[in-house]
Short mmCIF file of C-alpha atoms and ligand atoms in Angstrom, two decimals:
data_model
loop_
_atom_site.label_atom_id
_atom_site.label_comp_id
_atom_site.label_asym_id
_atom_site.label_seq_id
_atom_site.Cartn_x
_atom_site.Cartn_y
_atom_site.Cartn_z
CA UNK A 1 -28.40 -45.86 -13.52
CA UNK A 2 -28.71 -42.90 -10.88
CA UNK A 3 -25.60 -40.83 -10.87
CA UNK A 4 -24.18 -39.95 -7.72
CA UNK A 5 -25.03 -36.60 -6.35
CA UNK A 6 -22.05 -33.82 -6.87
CA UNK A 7 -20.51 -32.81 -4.05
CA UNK A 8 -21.03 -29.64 -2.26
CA UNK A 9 -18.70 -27.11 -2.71
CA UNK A 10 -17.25 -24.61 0.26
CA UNK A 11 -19.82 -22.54 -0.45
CA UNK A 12 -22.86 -24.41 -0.70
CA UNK A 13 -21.91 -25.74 2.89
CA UNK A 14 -21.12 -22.20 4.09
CA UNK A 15 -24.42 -21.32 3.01
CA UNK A 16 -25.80 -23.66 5.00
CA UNK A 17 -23.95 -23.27 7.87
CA UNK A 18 -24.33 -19.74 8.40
CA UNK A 19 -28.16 -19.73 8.32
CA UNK A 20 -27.68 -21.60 11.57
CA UNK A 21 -28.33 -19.47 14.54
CA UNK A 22 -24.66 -20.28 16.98
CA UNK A 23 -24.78 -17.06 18.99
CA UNK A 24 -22.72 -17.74 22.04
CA UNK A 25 -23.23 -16.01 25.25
CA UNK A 26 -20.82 -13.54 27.47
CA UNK A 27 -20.64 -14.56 31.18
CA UNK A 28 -21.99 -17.72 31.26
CA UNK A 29 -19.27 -20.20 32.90
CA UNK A 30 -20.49 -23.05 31.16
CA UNK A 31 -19.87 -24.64 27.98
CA UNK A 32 -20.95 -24.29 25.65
CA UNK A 33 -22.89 -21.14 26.07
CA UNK A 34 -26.24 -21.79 24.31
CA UNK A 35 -27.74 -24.74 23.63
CA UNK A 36 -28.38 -23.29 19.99
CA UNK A 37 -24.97 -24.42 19.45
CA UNK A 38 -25.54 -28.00 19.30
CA UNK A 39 -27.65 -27.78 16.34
CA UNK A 40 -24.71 -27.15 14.49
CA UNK A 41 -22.66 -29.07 16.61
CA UNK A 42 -25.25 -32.70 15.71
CA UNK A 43 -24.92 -31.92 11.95
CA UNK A 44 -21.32 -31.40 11.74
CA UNK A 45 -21.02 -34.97 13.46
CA UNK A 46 -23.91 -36.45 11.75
CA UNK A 47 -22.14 -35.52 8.30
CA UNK A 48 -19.01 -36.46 9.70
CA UNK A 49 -20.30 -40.16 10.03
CA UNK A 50 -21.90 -40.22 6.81
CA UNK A 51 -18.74 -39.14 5.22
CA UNK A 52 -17.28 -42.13 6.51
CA UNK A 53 -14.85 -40.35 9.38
CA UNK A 54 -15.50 -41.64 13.35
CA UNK A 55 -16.48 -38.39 14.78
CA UNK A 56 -18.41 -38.03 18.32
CA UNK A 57 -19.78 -34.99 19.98
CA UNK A 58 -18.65 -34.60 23.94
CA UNK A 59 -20.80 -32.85 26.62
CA UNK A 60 -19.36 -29.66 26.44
CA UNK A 61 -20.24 -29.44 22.85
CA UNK A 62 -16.98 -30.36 20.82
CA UNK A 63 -17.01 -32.29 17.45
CA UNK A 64 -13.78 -34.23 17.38
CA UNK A 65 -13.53 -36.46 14.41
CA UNK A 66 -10.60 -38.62 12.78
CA UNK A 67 -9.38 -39.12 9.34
CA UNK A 68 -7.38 -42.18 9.13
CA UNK A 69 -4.40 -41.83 6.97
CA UNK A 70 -3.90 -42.83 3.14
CA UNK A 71 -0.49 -43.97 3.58
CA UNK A 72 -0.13 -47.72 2.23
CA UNK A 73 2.59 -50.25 4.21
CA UNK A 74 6.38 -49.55 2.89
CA UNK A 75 5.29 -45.57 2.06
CA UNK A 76 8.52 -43.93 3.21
CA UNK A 77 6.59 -40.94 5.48
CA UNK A 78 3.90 -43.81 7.15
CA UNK A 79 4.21 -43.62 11.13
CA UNK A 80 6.21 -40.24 10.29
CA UNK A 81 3.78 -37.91 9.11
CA UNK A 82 2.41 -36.28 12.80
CA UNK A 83 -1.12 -36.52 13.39
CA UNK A 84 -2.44 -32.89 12.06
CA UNK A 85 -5.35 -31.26 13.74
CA UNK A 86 -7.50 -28.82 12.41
CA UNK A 87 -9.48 -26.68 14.32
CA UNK A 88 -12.14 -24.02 13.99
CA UNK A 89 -15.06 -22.27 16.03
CA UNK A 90 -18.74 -22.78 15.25
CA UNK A 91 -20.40 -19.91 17.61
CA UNK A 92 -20.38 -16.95 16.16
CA UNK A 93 -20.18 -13.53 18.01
CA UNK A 94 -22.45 -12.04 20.33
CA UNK A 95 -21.42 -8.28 19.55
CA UNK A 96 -24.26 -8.16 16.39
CA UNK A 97 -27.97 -10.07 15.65
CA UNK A 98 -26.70 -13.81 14.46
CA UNK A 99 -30.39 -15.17 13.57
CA UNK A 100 -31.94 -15.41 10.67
CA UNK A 101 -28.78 -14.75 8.91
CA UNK A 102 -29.92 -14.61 5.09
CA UNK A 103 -27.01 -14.81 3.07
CA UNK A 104 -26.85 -12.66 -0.23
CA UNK A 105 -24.48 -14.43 -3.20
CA UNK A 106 -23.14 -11.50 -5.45
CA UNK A 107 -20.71 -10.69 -8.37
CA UNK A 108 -18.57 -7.57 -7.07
CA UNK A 109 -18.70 -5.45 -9.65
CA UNK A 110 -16.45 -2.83 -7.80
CA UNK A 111 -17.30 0.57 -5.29
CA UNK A 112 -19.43 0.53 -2.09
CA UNK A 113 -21.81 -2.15 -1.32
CA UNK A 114 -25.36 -0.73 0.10
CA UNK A 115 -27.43 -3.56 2.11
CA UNK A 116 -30.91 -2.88 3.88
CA UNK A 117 -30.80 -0.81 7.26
CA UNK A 118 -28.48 1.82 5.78
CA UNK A 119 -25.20 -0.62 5.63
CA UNK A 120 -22.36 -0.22 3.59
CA UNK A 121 -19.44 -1.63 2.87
CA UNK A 122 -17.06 1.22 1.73
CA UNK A 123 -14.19 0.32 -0.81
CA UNK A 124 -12.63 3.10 0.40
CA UNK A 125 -12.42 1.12 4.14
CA UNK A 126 -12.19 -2.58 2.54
CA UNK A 127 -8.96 -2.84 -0.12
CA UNK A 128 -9.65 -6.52 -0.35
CA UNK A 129 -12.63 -5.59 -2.21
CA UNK A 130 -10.43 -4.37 -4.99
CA UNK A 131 -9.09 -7.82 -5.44
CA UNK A 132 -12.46 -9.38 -5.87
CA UNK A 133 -13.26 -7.38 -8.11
CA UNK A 134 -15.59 -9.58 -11.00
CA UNK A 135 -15.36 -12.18 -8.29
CA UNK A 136 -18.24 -13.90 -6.09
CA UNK A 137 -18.40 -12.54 -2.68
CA UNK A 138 -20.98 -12.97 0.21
CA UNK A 139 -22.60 -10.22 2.33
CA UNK A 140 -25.67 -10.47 4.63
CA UNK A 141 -28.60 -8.81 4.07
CA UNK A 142 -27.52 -6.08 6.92
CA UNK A 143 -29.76 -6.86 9.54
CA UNK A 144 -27.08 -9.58 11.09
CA UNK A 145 -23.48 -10.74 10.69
CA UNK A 146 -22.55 -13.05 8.23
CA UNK A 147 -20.74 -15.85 10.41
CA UNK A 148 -17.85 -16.33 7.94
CA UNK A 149 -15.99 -15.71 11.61
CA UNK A 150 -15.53 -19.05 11.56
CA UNK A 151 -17.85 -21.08 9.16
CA UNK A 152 -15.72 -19.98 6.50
CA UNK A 153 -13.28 -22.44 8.37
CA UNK A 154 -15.54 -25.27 9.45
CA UNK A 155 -16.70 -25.30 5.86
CA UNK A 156 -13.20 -25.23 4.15
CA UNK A 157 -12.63 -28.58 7.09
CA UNK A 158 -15.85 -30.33 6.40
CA UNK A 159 -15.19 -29.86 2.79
CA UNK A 160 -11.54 -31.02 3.12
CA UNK A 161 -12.81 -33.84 5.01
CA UNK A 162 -16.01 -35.20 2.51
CA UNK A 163 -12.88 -34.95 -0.26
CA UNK A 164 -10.33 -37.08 1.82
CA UNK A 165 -12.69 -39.82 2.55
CA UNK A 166 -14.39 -39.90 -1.01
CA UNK A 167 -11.40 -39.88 -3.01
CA UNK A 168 -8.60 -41.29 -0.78
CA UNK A 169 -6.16 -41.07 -3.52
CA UNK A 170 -4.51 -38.48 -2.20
CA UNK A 171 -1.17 -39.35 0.52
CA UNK A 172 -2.01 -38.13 3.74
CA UNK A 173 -1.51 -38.96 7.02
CA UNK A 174 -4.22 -38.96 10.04
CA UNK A 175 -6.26 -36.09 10.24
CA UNK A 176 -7.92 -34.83 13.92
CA UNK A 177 -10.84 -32.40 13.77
CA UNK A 178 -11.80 -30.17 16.18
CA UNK A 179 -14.91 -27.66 15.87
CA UNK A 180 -15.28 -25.60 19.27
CA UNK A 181 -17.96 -23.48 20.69
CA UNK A 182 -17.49 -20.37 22.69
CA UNK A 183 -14.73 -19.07 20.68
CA UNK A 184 -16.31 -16.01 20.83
CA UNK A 185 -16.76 -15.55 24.62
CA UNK A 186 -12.87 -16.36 25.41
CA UNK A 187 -13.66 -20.59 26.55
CA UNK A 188 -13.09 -22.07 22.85
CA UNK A 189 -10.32 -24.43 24.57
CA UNK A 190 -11.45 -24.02 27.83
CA UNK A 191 -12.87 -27.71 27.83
CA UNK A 192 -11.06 -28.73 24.60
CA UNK A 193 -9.59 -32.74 25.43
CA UNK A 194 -6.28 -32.64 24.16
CA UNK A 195 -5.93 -36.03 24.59
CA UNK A 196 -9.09 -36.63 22.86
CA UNK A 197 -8.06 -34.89 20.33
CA UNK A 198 -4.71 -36.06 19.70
CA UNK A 199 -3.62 -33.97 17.08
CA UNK A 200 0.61 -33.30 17.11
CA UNK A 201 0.02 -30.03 15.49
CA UNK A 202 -2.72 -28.11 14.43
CA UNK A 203 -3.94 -24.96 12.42
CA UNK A 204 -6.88 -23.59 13.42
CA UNK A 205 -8.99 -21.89 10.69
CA UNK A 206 -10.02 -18.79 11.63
CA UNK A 207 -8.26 -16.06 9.66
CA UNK A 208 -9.19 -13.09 7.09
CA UNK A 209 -8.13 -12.46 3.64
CA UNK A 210 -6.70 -15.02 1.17
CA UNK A 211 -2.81 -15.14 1.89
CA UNK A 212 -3.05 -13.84 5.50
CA UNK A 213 -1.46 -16.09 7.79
CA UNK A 214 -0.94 -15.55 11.54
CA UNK A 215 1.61 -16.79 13.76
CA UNK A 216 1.61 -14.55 16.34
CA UNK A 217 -0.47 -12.82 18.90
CA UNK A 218 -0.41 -10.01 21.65
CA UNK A 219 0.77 -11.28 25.09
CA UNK A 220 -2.01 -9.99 27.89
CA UNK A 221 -2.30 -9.31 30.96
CA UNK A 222 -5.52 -8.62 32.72
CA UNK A 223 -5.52 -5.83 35.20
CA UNK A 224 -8.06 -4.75 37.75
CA UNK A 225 -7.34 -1.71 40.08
CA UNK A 226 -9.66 -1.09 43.29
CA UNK A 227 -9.80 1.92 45.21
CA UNK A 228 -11.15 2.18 48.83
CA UNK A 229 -12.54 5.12 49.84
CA UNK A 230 -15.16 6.01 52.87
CA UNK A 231 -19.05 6.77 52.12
CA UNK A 232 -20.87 8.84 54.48
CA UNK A 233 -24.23 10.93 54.08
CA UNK A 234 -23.03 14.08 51.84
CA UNK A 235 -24.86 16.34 54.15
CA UNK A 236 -22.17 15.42 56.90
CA UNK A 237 -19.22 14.64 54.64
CA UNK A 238 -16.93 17.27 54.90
CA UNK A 239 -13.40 16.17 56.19
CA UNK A 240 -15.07 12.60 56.37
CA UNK A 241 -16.16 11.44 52.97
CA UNK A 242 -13.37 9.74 51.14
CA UNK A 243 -14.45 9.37 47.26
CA UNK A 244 -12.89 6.57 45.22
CA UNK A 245 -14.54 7.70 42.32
CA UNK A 246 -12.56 11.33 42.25
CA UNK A 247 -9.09 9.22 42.85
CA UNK A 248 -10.69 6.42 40.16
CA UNK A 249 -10.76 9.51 37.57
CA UNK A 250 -8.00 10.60 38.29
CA UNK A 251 -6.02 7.15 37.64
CA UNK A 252 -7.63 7.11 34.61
CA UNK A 253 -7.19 10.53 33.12
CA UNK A 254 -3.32 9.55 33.99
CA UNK A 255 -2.60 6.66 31.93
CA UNK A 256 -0.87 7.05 28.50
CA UNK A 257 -3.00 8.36 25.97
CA UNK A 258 -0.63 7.43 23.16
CA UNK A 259 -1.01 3.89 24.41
CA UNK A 260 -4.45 3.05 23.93
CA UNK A 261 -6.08 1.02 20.80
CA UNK A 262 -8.04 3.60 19.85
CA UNK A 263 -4.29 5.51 18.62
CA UNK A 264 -2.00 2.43 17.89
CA UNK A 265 -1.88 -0.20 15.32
CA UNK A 266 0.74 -2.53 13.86
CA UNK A 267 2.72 -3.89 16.21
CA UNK A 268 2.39 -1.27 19.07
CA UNK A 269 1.41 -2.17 22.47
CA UNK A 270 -1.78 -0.62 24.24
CA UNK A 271 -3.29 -0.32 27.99
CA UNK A 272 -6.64 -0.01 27.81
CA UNK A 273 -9.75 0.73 30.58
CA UNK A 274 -12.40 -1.48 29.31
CA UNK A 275 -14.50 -1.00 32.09
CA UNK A 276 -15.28 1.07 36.00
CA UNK A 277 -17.53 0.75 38.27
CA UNK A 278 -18.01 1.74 41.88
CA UNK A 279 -19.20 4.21 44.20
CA UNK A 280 -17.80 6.40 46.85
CA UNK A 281 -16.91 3.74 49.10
CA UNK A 282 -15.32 1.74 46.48
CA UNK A 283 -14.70 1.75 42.60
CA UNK A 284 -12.96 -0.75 40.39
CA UNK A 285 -11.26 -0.16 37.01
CA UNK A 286 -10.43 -3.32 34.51
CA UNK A 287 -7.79 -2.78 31.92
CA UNK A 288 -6.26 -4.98 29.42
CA UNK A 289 -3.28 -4.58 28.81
CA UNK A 290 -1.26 -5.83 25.25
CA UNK A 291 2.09 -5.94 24.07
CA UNK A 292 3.44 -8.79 21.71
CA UNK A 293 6.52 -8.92 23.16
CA UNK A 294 6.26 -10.53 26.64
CA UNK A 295 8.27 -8.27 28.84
CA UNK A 296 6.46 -5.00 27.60
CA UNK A 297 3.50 -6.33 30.33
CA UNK A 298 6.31 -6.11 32.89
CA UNK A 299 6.50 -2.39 31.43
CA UNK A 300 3.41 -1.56 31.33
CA UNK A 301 2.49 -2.64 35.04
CA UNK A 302 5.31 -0.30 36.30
CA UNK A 303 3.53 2.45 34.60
CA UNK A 304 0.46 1.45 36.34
CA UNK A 305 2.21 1.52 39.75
CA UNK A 306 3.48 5.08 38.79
CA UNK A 307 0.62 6.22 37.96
CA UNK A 308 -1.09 4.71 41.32
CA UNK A 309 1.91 6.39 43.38
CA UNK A 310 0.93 9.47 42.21
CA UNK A 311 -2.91 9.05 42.92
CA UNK A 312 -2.37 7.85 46.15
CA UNK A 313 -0.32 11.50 47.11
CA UNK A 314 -3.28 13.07 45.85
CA UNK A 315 -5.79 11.13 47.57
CA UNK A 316 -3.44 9.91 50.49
CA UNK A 317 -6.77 8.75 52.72
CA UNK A 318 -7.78 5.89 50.08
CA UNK A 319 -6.54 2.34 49.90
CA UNK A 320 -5.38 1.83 46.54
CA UNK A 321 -4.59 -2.04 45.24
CA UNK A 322 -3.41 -3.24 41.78
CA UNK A 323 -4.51 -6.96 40.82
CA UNK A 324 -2.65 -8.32 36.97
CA UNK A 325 -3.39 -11.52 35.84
CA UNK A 326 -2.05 -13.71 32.67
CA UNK A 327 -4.73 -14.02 29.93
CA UNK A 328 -2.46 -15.34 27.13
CA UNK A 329 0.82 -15.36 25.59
CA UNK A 330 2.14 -14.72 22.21
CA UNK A 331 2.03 -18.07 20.58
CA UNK A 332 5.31 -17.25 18.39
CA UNK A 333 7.36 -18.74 20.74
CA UNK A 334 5.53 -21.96 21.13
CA UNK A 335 5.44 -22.48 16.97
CA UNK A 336 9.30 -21.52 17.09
CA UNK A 337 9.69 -24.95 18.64
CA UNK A 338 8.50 -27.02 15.72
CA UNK A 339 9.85 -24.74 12.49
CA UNK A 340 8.17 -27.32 10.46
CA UNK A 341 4.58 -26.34 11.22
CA UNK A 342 4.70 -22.76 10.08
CA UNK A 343 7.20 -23.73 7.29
CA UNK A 344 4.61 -26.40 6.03
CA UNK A 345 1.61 -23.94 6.39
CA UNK A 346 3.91 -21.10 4.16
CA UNK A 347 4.46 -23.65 1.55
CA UNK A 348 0.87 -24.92 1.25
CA UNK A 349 -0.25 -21.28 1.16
CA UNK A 350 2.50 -20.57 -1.97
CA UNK A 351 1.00 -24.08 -3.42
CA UNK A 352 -2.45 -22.59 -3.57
CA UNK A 353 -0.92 -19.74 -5.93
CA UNK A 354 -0.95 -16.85 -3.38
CA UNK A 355 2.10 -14.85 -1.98
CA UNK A 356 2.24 -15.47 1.77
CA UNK A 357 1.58 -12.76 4.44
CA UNK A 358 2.60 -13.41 8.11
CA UNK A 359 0.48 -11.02 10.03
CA UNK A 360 0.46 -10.50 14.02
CA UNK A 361 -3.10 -10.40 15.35
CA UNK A 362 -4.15 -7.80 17.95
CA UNK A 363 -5.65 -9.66 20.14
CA UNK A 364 -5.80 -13.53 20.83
CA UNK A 365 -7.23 -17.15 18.80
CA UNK A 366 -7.92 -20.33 20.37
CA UNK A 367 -3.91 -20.97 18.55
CA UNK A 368 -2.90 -18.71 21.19
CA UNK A 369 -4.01 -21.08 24.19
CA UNK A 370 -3.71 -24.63 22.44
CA UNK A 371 -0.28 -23.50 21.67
CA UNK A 372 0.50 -22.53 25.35
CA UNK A 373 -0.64 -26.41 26.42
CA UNK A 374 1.87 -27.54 23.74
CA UNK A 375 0.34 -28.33 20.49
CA UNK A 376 1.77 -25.48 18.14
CA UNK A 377 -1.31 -23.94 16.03
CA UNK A 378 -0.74 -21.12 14.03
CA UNK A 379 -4.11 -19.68 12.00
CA UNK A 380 -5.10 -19.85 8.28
CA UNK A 381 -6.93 -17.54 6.26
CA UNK A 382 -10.69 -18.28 5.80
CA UNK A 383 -11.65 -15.46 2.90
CA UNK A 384 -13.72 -13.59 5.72
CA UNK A 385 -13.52 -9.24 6.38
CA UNK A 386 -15.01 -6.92 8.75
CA UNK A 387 -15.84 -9.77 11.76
CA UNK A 388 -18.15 -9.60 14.40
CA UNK A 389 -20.84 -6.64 12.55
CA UNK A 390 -23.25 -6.47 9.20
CA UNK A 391 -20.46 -5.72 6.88
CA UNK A 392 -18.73 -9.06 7.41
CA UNK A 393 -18.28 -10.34 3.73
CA UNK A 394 -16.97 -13.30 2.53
CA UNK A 395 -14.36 -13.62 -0.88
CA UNK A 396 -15.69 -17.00 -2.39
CA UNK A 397 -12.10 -17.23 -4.14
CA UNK A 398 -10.54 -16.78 -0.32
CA UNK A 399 -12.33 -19.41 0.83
CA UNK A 400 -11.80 -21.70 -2.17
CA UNK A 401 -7.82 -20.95 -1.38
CA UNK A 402 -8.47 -21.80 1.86
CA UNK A 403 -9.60 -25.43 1.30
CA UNK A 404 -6.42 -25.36 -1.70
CA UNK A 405 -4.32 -24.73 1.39
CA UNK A 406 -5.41 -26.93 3.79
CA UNK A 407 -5.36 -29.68 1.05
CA UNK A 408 -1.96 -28.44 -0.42
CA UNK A 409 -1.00 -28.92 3.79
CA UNK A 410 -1.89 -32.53 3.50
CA UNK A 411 0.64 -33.19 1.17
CA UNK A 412 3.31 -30.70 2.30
CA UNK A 413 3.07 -32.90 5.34
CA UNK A 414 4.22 -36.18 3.93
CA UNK A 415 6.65 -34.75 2.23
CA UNK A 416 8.08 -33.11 4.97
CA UNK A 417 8.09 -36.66 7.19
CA UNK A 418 9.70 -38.47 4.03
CA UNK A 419 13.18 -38.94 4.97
CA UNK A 420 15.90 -37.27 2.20
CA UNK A 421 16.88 -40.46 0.49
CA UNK A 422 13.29 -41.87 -0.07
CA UNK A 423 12.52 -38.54 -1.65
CA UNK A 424 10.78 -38.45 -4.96
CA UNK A 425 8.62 -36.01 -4.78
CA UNK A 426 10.50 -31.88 -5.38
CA UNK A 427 12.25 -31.15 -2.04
CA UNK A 428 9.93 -28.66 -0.20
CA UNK A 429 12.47 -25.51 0.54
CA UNK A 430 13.30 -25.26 3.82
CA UNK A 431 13.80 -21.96 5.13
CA UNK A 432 12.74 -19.62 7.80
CA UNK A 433 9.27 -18.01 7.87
CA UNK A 434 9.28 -14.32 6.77
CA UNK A 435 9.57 -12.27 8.76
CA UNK A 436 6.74 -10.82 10.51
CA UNK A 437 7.48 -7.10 11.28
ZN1 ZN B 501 -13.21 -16.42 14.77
#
């Protein structure tokens, strides 16, 4: 009698995965970027089906698929369990090479890790290394990133999923899936169906190191300032020419240098020129500016107007305008609303044997926005370092937690929507998240 094929582990689908070219694109309005995308995008549905889940691909490139819940008739939690979504990106991003990724399977066996082209990951600058120590990792061969940013997460989901459907012993209510492109370039949501999608909460699966759990973001502000100025032939410029450039440098060598990235960490705020361009006649400066408490962007745009009042006395013939808009909002708010979902996530984390670490990101997820629109998303650890460069590595025991997690979340879940008296199961503790600073 033939024996039924094993199934593939995490890894062997992350292996797979990554040797699939998803570059996304910068500036490109539409979705998703690159067609390239799709060809992950058709074999994450095509498995999806064959696993037994309905899953569809949309036009804009999104894999939504549904697991239907376990739950017999008369099981105290069925219709209370909420629909969970789980969500991570498949592009990966467009800051290093992403084809022709050639994964390299190793035992660490502890200090620096030399790949071809001169890489190396330093222990000295990764201390997660320590803890793999004897352990399977993945690195690439240095010529491109990895792309455990995020197939670490789509193949923790996919895995998840293949187990759900095959074994179906285990209580669980309906699961949503949601793999995005264009995570990388800022539109991971932008045409995301919520509707579609109908998850009631959600994780998405896009974090670091085993443990590492994030709840909450930066807020962010997008700021653009444009000076006027007056061009005229330099030969004939004197007591004409008006140079926005001189009163552009000048803004900039004015704005707090202990508030940039490059000399803040933690939980600090930043305001940050990212980019200027321009000429005498006119010259534009983008900044982004970051603070995870909301209010700080208030803050930080009356600096900018000081800073402008002073340029303009300096340079009192230019026009001088100041342009902020909203880019996204600390999602810690938004989770506050529904204690359960970060409470459930801390839990399945502890289940999977690791200490849980609520860590604020500097910058944003596709949490950040989905939990803006409503649907509270916090992010899960993946077993991914170093993202977006050739010394992204991968902890094969991260990601193995990772699935634990999301499984151990499954359960968490049901227990959670059991009501007290039809409790069998050990109470989950309820208490607040740790806290975060
Ligand atoms: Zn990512």
């Amino acid at each position: 009698m033939a024996r039924k094929p094993a199934p593939e582990s995490a890894l062997e689908r992350f292996l797979r995965y990554v040797k699939i070219d998803t570059q996304s694109r910068e500036g490109c309005e539409e979705v998703p970027s690159t067609d390239k995308q799709l060809v992950l995008a058709n074999l994450l549905r095509r498995e999806l089906v064959e696993m037994g889940a309905r899953a569809r691909l949309d036009r804009h490139g999104y894999v939504l698929a549904t697991i239907p819940s376990t739950l017999p008739p008369g099981h105290p939690a069925r219709g209370r369990v909420p629909r969970i979504g789980l969500v991570a990106h498949m592009d990966t991003s467009p800051s290093a090479p992403g084809a022709g990724v050639r994964p390299q399977v190793r035992t660490y066996r502890g200090g620096d890790i030399r790949l071809a082209n001169g890489v190396v990951i330093r222990a000295r600058e990764n201390p997660e290394l320590a803890r793999n120590k004897g352990k399977t990792i993945v690195t690439s061969d240095g010529t491109t990133l990895l792309g455990a940013d995020d197939k670490a997460g789509v193949a923790a989901i996919m895995t998840l999923a293949e187990e759900l459907l095959r074994v179906r012993s285990l209580p669980h209510g309906e699961v949503r899936i949601a793999f995005t492109p264009d995570e990388e370039v800022g539109n991971g949501t932008k045409f995301l169906d919520l509707r579609a999608f109908g998850a009631e909460v959600a994780y998405t699966v896009d974090g670091e190191a085993a443990g590492e759990l994030n709840q909450e973001t930066f807020s962010a502000d997008a700021a653009t300032i444009t000076v006027h100025g007056r061009s005229i032939h330099p030969g004939m410029a004197k007591g004409v020419m008006v140079n926005a450039l001189r009163a552009l440098a000048d803004v900039i060598v004015r704005l707090p240098r202990d508030m940039a990235p490059e000399t803040t960490d933690g939980r600090e705020p930043f305001i940050h020129p990212h980019h200027a361009e321009g000429e005498e006649a006119r010259a534009t400066l983008e900044l982004l500016l970051r603070d995870f408490e909301t209010p700080g962007l208030a803050r930080q745009r009356r600096i900018l107007e000081r800073v402008l009042g002073e340029v303009r006395s300096l340079h009192p013939k230019t026009r001088i305008e100041l342009e902020v808009k909203e880019s996204y909002r600390n999602m810690r708010d938004g989770i506050a609303r529904e204690p359960r979902v970060a409470q459930a996530l801390e839990e399945a984390t502890r289940r999977a044997g690791l200490q849980p670490r609520w860590v604020p990101i500097r910058g944003g997820t596709d949490g950040s926005r989905l939990t803006a629109m409503g649907l509270p998303t916090p992010n899960v650890f993946g077993g991914g370092q170093n993202f977006h460069g050739p010394m992204e590595w991968l902890s094969v025991e991260g990601l193995e937690k990772s699935l634990a997690t999301l499984r151990n979340l499954m359960t968490v879940w049901v227990e959670l929507s059991t009501p007290p008296r039809a409790r069998t199961a050990p109470r989950v503790r309820r208490r607040a998240p740790a806290p975060t600073r």
